[in-house]
mmCIF file of C-alpha atoms in Angstrom:
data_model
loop_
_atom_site.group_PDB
_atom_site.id
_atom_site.type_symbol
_atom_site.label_atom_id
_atom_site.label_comp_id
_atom_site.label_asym_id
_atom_site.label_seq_id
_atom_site.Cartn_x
_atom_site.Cartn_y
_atom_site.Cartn_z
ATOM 1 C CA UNK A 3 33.226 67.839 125.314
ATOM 2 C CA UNK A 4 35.551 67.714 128.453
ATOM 3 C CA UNK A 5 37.911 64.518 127.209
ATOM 4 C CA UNK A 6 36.476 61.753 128.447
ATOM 5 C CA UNK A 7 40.291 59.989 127.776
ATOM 6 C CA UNK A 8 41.972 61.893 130.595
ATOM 7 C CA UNK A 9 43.206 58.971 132.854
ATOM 8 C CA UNK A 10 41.880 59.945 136.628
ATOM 9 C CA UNK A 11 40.424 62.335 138.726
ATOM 10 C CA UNK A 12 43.034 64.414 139.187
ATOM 11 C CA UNK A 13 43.346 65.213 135.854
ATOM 12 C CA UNK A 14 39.539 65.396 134.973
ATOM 13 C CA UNK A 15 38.980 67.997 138.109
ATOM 14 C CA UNK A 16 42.167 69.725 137.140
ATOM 15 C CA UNK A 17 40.776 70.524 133.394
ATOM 16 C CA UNK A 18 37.394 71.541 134.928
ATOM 17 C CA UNK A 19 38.580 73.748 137.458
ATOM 18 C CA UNK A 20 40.622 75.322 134.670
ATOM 19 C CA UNK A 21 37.498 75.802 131.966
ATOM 20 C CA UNK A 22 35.352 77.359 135.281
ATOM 21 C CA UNK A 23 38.041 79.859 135.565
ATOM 22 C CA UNK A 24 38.194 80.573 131.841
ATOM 23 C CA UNK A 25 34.751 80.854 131.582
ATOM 24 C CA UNK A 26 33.053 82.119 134.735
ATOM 25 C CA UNK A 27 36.494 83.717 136.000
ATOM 26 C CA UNK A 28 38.344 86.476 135.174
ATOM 27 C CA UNK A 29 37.793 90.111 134.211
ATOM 28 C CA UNK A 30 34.825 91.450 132.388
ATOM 29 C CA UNK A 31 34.871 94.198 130.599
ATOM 30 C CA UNK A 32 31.101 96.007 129.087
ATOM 31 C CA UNK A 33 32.835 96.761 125.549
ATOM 32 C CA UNK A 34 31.998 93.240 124.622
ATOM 33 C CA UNK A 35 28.187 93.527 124.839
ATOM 34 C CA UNK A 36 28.349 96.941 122.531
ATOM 35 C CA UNK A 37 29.190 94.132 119.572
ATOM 36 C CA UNK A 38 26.059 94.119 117.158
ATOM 37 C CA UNK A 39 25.391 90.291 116.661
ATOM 38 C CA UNK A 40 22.744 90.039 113.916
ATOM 39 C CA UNK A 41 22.461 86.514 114.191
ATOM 40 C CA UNK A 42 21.339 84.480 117.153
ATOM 41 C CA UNK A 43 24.072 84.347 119.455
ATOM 42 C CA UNK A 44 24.811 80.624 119.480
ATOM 43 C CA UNK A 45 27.389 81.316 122.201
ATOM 44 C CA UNK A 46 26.775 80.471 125.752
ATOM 45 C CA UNK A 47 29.592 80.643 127.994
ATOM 46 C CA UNK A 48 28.627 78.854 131.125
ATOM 47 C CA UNK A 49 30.744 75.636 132.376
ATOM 48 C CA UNK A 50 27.456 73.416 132.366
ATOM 49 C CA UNK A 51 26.723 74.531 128.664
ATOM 50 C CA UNK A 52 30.149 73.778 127.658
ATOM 51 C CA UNK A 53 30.124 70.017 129.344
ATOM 52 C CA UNK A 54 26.829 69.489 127.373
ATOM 53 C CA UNK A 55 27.152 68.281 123.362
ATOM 54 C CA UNK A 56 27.714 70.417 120.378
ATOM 55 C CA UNK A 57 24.525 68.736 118.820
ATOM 56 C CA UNK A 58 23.139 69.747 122.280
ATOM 57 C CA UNK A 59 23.802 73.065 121.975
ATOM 58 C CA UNK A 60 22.164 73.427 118.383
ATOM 59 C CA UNK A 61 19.126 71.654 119.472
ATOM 60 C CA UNK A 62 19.065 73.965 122.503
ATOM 61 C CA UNK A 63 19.070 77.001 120.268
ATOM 62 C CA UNK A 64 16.444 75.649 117.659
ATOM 63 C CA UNK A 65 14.010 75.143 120.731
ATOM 64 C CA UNK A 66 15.145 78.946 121.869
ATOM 65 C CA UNK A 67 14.228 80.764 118.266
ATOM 66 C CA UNK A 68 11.278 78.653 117.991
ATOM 67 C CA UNK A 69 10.152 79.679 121.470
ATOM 68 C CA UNK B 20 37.241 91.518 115.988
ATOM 69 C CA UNK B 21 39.408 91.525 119.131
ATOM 70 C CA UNK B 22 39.245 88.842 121.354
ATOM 71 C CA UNK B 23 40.768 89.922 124.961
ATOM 72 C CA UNK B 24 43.064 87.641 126.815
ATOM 73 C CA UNK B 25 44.265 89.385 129.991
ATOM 74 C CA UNK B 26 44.729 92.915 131.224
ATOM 75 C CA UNK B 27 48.663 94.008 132.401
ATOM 76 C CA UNK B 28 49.985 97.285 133.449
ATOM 77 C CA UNK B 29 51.985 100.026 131.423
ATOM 78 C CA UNK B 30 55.361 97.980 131.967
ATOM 79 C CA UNK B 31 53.622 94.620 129.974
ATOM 80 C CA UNK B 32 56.111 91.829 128.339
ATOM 81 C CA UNK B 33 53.467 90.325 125.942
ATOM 82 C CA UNK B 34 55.542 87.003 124.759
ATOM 83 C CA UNK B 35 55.422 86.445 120.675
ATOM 84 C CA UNK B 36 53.378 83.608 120.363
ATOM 85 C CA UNK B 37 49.686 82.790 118.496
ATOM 86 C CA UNK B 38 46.665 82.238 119.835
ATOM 87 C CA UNK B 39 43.259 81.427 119.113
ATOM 88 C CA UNK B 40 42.573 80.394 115.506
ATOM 89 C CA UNK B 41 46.494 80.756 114.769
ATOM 90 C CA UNK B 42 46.366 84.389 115.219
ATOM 91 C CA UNK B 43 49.504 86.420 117.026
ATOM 92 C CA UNK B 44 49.247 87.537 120.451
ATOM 93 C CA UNK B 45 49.204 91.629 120.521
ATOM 94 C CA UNK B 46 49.768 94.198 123.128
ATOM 95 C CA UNK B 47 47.580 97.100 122.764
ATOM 96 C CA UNK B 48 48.497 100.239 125.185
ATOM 97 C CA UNK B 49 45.569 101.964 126.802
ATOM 98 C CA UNK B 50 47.239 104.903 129.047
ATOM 99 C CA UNK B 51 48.504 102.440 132.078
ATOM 100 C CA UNK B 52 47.592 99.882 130.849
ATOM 101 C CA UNK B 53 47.974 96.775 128.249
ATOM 102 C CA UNK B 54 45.497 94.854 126.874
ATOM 103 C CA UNK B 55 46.956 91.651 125.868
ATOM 104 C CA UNK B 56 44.359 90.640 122.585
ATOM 105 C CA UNK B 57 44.222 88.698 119.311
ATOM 106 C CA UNK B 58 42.179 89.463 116.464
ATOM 107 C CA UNK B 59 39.429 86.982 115.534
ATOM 108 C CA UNK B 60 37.499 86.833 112.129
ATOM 109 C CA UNK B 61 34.165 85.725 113.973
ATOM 110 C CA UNK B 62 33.822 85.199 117.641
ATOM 111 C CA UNK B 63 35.764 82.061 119.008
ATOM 112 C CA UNK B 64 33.336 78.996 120.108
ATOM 113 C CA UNK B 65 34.095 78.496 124.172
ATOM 114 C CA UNK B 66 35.174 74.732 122.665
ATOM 115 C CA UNK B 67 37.898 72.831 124.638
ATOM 116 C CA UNK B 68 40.755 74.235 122.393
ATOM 117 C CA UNK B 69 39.579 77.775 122.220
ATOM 118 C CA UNK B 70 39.369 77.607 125.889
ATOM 119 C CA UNK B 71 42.758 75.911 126.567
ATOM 120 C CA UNK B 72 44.217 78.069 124.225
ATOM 121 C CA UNK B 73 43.015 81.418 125.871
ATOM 122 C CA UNK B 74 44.120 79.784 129.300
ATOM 123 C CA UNK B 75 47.431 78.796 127.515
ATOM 124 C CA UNK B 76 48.231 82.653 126.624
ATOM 125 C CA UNK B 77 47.307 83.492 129.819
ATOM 126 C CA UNK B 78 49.644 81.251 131.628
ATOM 127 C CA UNK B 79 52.237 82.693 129.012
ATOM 128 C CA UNK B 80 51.804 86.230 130.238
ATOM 129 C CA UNK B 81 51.582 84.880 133.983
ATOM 130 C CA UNK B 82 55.060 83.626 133.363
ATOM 131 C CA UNK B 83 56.155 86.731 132.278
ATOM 132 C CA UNK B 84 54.471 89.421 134.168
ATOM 133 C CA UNK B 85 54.165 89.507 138.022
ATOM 134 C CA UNK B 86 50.861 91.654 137.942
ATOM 135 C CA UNK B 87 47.902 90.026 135.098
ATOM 136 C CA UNK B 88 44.685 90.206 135.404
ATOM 137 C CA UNK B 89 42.991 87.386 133.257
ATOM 138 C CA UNK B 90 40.047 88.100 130.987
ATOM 139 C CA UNK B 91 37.315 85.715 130.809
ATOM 140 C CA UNK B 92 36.969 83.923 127.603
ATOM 141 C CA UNK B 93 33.741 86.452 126.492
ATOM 142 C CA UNK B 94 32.392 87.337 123.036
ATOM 143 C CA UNK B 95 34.919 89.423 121.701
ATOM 144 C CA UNK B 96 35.357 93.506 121.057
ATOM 145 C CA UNK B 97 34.202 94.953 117.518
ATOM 146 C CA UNK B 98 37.469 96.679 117.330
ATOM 147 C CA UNK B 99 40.781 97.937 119.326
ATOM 148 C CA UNK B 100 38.782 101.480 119.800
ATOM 149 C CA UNK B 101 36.372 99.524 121.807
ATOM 150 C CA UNK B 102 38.437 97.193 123.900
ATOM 151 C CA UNK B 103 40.175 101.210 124.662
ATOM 152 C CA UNK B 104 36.296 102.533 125.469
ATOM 153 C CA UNK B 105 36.163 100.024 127.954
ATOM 154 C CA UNK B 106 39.605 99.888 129.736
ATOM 155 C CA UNK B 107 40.159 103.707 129.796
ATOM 156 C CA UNK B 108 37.364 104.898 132.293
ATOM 157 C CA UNK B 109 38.452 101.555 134.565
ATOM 158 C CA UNK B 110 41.851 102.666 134.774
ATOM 159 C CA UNK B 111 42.383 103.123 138.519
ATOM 160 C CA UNK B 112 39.883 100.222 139.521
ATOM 161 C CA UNK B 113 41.808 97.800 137.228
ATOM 162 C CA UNK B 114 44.685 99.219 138.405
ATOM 163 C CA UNK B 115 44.009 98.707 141.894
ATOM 164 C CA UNK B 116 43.130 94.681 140.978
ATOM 165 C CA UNK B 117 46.639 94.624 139.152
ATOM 166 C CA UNK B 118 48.675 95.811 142.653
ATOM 167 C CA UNK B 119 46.465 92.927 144.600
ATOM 168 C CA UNK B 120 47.467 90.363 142.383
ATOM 169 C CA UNK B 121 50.548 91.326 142.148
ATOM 170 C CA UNK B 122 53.263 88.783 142.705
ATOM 171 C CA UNK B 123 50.525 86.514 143.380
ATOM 172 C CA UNK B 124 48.577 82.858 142.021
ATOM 173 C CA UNK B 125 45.561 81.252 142.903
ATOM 174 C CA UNK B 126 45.337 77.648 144.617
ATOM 175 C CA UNK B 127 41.776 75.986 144.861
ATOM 176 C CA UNK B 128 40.861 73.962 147.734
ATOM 177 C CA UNK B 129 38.626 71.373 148.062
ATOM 178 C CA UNK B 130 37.943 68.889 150.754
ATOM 179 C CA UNK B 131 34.897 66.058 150.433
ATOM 180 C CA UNK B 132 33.592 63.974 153.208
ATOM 181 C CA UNK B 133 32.853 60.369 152.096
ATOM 182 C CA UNK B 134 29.844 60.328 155.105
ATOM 183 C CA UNK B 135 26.930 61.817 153.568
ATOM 184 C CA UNK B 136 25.021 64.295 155.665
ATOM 185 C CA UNK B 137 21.841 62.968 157.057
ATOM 186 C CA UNK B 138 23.522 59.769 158.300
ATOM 187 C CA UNK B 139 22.687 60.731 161.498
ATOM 188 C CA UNK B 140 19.192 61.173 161.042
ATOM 189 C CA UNK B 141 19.007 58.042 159.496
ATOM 190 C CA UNK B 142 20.910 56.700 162.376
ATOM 191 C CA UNK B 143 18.093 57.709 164.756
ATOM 192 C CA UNK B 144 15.535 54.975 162.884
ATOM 193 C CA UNK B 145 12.231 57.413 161.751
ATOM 194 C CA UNK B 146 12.821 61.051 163.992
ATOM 195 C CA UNK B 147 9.423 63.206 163.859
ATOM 196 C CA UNK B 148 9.535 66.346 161.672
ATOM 197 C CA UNK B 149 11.262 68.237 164.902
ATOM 198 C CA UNK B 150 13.858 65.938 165.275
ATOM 199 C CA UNK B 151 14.998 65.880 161.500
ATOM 200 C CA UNK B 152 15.324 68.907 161.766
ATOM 201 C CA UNK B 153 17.418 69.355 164.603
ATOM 202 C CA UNK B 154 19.805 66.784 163.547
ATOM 203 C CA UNK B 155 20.098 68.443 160.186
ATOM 204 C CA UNK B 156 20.705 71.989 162.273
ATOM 205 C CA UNK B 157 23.723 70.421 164.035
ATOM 206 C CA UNK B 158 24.586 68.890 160.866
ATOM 207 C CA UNK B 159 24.832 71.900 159.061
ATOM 208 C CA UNK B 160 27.200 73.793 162.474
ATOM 209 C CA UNK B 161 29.559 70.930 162.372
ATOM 210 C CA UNK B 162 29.868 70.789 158.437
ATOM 211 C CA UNK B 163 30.484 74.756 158.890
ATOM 212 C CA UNK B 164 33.072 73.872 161.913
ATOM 213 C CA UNK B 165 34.630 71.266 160.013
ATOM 214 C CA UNK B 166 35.216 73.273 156.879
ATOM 215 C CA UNK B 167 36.601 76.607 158.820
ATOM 216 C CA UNK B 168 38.956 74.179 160.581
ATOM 217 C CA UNK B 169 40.395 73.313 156.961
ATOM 218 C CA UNK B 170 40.281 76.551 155.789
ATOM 219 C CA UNK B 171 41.315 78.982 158.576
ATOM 220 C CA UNK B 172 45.519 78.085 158.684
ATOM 221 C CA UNK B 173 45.712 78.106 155.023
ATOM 222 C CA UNK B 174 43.811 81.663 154.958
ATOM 223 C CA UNK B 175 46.727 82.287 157.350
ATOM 224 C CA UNK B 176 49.175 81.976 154.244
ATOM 225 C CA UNK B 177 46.824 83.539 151.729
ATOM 226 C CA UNK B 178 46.115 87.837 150.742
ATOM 227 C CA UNK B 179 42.648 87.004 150.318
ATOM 228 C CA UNK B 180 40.322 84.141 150.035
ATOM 229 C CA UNK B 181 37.003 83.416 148.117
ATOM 230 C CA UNK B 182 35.005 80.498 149.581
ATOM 231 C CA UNK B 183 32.709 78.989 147.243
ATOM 232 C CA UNK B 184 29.344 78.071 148.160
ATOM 233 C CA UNK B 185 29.372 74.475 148.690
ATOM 234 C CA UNK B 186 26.623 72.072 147.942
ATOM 235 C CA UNK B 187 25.444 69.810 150.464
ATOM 236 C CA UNK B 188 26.608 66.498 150.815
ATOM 237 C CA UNK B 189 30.275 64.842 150.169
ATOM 238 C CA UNK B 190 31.429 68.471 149.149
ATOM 239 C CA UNK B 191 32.810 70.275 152.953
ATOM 240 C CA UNK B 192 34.711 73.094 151.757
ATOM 241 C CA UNK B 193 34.876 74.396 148.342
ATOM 242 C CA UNK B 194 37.171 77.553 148.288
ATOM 243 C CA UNK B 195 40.231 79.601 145.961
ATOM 244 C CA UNK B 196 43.266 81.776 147.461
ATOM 245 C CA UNK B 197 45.021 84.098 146.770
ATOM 246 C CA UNK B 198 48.696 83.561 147.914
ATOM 247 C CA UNK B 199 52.149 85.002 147.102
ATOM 248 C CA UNK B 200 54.048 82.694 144.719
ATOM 249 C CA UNK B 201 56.922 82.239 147.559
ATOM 250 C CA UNK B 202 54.273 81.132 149.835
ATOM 251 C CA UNK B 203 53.045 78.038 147.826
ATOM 252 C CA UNK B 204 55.196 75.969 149.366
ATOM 253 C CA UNK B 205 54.086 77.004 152.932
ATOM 254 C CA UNK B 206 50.396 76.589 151.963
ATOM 255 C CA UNK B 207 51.039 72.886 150.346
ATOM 256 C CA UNK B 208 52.563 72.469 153.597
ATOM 257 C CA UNK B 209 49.442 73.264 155.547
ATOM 258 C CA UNK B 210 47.518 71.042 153.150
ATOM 259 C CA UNK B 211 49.688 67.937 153.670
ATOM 260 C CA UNK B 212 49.280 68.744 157.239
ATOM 261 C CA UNK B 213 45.758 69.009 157.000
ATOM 262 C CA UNK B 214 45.194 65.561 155.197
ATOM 263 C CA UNK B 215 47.141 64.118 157.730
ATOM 264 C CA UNK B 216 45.376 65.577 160.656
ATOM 265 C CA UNK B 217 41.972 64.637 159.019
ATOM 266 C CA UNK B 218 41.988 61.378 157.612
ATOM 267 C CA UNK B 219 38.521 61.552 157.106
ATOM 268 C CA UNK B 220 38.887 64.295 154.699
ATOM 269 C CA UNK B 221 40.037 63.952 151.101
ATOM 270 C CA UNK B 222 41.568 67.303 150.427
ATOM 271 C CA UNK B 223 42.715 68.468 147.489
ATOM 272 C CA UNK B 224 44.363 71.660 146.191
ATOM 273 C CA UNK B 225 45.196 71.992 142.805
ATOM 274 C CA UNK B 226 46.642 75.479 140.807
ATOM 275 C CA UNK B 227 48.878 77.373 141.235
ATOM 276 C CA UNK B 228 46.672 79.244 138.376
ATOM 277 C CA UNK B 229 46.610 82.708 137.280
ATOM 278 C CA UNK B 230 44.347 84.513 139.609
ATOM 279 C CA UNK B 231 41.037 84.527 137.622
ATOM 280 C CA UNK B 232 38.945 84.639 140.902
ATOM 281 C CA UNK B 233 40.613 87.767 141.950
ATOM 282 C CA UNK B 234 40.312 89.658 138.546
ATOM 283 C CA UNK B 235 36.831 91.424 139.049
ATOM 284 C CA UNK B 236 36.397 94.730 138.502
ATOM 285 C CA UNK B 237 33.321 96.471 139.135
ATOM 286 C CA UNK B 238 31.137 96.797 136.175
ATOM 287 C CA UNK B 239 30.683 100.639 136.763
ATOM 288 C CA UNK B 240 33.685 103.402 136.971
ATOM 289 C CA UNK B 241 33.129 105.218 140.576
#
């Protein structure tokens, strides 16, 4: 998912550095986890998650219900 | 929903601008402090665009605050009463995190070694099991050397410094400081100086950013 058009290094490590701060980064506050989420939570914020594919993702969360 | 972007003090200059999913940018007072949210119909995918856009509003309030504190892109708040439930009792800790970021961004460092690790034991033809490990031993003190030898003048310039825990291999010193925003140019200074003085190193430093490494608050109030 990271754009695999971004012309060097630079720029690649830039954008990841950013998304690992974004995601793994910043403050954290409990309210979030008092949300009721009656579906499976599809939604896992991790850097390596996020490099991986949408249809990734789904297939990793079809594997989790079913286990 | 109410997705959080960054915590700000009392004083907070929230710009007018949208962000995720087209939605406005709101300040929301909490006592002393200002939660900087958006309201979300469901909660926002961590996709590239969500997440550029949260570190996009972000930057926007870094620009226009001296003291933020930036949230990380989590699942989002049922409602403002909620995002208030959980500032209010972490007043004086986040507070405290606002006054040491103050007037401050964050610059990462790192600095790779082409020579893999374990040359030298390679170097020696087949060691025993003793040797190996030996080599690897002194390995391991001279990476550790190396990397405070990078890292020790440009803590000089910095308030505080997290150093990462770097993986073996090309990857000497992985590490993020804190540093005042009229200090930058001292510490890209101290880079440029310390590419030059280790040629051998490839250093690189990139930010300034918004100080999400120095943002944590513990979980708890005391």
């Amino acid at each position: 998912m990271i754009d695999a058009g971004a012309p060097d290094l630079r720029e690649r490590l830039t954008l990841l550095e950013l998304v690992d701060r974004v995601l793994n980064g910043g403050v954290v506050l409990s309210g979030d986890i008092t949300l009721a989420v009656a579906d499976v939570d599809l939604v896992y914020v991790g850097l390596r998650v996020l490099l991986a594919s949408v249809a990734t993702l789904e297939r990793m969360a079809e594997l989790e219900v079913a286990s | 929903m109410i997705h959080l972007y960054a915590v700000l003090g009392a004083d907070a200059t929230v710009p007018p601008i949208d962000g995720i999913d087209g939605r406005p940018v709101l300040a929301t007072r909490v006592g002393e402090l200002t939660a900087a949210v958006g309201v979300v119909d469901q909660p926002p995918e961590p996709s590239n665009e969500n997440v550029l856009c949260h570190a996009a509003v972000v930057d926007a309030l870094a620009g226009l605050n001296a003291a933020v504190l930036p949230a990380r892109f989590s699942r989002p708040f049922a409602t403002e009463g909620v995002v208030e439930a959980a500032l209010e009792p972490l007043t004086k800790q986040l507070q405290d995190a606002l006054a040491e970021v103050s007037g401050c961004v964050e610059l990462g460092v790192r600095a790779f070694r082409p020579t893999a690790d374990g040359d030298a034991a390679r170097r020696a033809g087949r060691p025993s099991a003793g040797e190996y490990l030996r080599l690897r031993l002194a390995s391991e003190a001279e990476r550790s050397e190396l990397a405070a030898t990078v890292s020790s003048p440009l803590e000089g310039h910095a308030r505080t410094t997290r150093r990462r825990v770097s993986g073996s291999g090309t990857v000497l010193l992985n590490a993020t400081y804190l540093v005042q925003t009229d200090t930058v140019p001292a510490f890209r200074d101290e880079i440029e100086r310390l590419q030059r003085g280790h040629p051998e190193l490839t250093i690189v430093c990139t930010g300034p950013w918004p100080p999400y490494s120095f943002a944590a608050v513990p979980a708890e109030a005391a």
